[in-house]
N, CA and C atoms as an extended XYZ file, in Angstrom:
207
Properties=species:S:1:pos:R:3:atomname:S:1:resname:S:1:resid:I:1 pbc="F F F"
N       -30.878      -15.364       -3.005 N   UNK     1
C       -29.504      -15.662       -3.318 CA  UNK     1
C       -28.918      -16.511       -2.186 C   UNK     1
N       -28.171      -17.893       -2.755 N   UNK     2
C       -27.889      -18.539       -1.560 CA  UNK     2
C       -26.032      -18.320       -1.790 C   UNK     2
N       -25.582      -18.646       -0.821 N   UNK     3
C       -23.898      -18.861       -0.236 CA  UNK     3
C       -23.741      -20.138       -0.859 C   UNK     3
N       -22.447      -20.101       -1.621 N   UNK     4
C       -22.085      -21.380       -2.452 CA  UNK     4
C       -21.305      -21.984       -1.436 C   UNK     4
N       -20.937      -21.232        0.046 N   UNK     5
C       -20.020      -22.501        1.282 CA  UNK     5
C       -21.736      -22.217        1.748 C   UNK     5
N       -21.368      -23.583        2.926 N   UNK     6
C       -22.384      -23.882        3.924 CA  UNK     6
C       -21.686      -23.074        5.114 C   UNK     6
N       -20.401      -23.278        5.243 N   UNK     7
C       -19.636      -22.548        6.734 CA  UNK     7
C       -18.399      -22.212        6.034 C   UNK     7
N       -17.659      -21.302        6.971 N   UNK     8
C       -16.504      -20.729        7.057 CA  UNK     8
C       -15.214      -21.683        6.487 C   UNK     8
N       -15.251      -22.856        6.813 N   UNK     9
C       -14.374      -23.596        7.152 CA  UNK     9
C       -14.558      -24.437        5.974 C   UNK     9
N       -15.957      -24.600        5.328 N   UNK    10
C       -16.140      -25.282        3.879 CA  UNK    10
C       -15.113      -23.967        2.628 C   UNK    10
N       -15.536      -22.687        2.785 N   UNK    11
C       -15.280      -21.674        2.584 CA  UNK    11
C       -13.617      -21.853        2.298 C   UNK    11
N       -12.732      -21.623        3.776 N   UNK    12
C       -11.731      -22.012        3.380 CA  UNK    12
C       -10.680      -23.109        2.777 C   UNK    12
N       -11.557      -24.191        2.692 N   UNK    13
C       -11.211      -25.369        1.968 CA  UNK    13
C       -11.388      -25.607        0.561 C   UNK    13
N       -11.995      -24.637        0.539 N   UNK    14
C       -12.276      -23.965       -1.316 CA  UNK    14
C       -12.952      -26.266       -1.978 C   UNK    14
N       -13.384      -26.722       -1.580 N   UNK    15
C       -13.980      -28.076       -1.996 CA  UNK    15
C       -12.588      -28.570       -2.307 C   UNK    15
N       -12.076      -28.871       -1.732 N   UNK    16
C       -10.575      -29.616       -1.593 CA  UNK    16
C        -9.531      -29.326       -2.226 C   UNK    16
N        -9.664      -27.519       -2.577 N   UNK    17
C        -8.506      -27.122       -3.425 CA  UNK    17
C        -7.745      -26.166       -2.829 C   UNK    17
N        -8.163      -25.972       -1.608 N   UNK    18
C        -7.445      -25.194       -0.729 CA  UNK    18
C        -6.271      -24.211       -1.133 C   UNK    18
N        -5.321      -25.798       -1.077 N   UNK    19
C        -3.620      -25.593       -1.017 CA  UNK    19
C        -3.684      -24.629       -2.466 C   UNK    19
N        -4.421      -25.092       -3.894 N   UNK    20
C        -3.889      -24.196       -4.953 CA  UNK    20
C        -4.792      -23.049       -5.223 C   UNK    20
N        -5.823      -22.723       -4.257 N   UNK    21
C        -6.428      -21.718       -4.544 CA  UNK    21
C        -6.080      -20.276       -3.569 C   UNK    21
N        -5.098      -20.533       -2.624 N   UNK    22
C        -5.051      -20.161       -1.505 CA  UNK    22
C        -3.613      -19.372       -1.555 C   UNK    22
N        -2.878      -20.846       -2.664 N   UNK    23
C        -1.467      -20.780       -3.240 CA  UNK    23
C        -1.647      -19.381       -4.297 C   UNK    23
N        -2.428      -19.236       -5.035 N   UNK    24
C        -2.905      -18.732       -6.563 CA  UNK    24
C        -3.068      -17.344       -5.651 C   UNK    24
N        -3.854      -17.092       -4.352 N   UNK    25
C        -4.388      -15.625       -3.970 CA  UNK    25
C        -2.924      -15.136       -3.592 C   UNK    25
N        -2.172      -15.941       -2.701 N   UNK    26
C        -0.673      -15.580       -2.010 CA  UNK    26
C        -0.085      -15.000       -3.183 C   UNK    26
N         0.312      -15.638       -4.522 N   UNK    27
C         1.145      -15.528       -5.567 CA  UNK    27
C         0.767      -14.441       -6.190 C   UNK    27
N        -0.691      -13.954       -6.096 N   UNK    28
C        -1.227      -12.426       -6.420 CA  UNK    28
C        -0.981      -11.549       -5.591 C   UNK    28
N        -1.313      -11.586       -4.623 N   UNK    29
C        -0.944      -10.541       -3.352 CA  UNK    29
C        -0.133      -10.043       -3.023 C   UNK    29
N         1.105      -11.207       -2.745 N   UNK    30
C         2.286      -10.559       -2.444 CA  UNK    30
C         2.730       -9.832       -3.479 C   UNK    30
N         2.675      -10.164       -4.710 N   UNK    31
C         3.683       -8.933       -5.645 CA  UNK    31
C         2.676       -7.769       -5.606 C   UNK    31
N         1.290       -7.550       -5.630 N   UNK    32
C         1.027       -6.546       -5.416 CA  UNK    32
C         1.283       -5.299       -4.383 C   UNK    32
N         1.014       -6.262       -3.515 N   UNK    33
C         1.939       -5.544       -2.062 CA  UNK    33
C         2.449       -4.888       -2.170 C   UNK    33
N         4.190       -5.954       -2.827 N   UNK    34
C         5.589       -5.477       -3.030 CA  UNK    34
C         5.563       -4.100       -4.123 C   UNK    34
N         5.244       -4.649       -4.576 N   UNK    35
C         4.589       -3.136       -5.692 CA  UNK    35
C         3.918       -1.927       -5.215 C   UNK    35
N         3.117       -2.242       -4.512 N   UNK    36
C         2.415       -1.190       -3.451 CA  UNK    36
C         3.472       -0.223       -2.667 C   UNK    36
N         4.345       -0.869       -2.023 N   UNK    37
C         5.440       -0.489       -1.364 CA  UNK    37
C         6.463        0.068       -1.633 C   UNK    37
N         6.916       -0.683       -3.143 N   UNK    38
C         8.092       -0.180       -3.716 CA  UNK    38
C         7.442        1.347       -4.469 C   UNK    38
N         6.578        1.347       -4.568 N   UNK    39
C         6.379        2.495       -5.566 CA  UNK    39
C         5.852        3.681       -4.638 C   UNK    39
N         5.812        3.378       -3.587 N   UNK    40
C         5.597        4.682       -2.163 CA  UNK    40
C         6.766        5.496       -1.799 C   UNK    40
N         7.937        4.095       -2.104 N   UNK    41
C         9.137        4.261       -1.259 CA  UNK    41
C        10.301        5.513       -2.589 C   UNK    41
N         9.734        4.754       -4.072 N   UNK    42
C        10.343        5.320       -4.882 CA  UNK    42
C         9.766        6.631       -5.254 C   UNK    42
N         8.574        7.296       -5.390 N   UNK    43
C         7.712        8.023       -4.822 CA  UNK    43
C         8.404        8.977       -3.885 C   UNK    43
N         8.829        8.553       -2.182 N   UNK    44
C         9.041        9.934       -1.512 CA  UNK    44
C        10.730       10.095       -1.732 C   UNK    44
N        11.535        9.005       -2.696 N   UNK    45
C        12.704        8.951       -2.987 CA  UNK    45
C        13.386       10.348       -4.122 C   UNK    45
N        11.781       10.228       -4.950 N   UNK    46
C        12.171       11.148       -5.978 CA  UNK    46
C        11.541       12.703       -5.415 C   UNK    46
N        10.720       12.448       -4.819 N   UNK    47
C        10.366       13.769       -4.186 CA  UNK    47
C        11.583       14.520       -2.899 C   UNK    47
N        12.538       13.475       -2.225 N   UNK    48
C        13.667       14.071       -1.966 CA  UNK    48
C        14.497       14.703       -2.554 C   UNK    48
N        14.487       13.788       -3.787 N   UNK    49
C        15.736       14.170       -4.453 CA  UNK    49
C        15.136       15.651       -4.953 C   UNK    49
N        14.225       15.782       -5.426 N   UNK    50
C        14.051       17.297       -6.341 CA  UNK    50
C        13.553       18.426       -5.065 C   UNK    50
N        13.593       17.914       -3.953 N   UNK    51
C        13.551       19.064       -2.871 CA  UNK    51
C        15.029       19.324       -2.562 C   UNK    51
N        16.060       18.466       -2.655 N   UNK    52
C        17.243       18.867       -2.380 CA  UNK    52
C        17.753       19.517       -3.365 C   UNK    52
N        17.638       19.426       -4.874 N   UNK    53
C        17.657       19.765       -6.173 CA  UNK    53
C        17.779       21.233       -6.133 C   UNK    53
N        16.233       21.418       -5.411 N   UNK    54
C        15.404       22.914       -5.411 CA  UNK    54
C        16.681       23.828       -3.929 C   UNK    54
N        17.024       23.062       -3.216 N   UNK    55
C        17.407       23.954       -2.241 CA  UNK    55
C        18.871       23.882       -2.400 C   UNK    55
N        19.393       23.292       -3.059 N   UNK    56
C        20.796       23.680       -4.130 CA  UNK    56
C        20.861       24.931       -4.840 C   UNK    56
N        19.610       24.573       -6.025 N   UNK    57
C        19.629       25.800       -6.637 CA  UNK    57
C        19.338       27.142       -6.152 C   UNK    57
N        18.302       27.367       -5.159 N   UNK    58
C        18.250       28.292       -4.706 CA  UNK    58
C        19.593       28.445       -3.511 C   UNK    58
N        20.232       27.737       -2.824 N   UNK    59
C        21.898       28.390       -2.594 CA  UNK    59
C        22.509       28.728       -3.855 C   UNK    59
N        22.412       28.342       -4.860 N   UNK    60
C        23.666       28.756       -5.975 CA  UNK    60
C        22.974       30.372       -6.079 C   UNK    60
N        21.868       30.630       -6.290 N   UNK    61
C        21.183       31.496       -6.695 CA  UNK    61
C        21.297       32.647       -5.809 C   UNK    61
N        21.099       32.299       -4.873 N   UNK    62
C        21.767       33.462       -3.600 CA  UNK    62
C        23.233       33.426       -3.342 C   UNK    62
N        23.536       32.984       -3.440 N   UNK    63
C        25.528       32.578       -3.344 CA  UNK    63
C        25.716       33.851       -4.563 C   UNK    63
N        25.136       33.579       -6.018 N   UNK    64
C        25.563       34.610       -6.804 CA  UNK    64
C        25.014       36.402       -6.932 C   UNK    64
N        23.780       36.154       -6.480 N   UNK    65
C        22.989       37.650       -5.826 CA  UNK    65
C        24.290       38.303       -5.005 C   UNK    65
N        24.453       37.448       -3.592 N   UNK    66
C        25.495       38.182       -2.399 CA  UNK    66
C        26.912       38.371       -3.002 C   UNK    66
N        27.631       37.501       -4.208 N   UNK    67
C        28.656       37.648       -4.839 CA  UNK    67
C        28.457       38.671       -6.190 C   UNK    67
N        27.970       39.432       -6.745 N   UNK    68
C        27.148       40.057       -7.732 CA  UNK    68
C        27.080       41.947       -7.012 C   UNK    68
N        26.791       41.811       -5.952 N   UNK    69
C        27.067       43.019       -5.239 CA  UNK    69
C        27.407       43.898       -4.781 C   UNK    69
């Protein structure tokens, strides 16, 4: 099996298409990324929210036990 570059530098010149093949990986990547990121961030966003949720309800829940007495 041979290497379709000869060197690194043929490699990154993609045979003189560089700019739109290089353009084409950027234009994939970054939204994946951004996606990568946003969905981590929204992720430990919703896992706040239903831990604060949980420690609400359990004050209401003891608030009415100690008032109940």
């Amino acid at each position: 099996m041979t290497s379709a570059f000869a060197s690194w530098a043929d490699f990154f010149a993609m045979g003189g298409y560089a700019f739109y093949v290089w353009l084409a990986v950027a234009f994939t990547a970054v939204p994946l990324l951004g996606l990568i990121v946003h969905t981590t961030a929204q992720h430990r966003a919703i896992l706040n929210d239903v831990g604060r949720q949980q420690a609400r309800e359990q004050r209401i829940r003891a608030r009415k036990q100690s008032e109940g007495m």
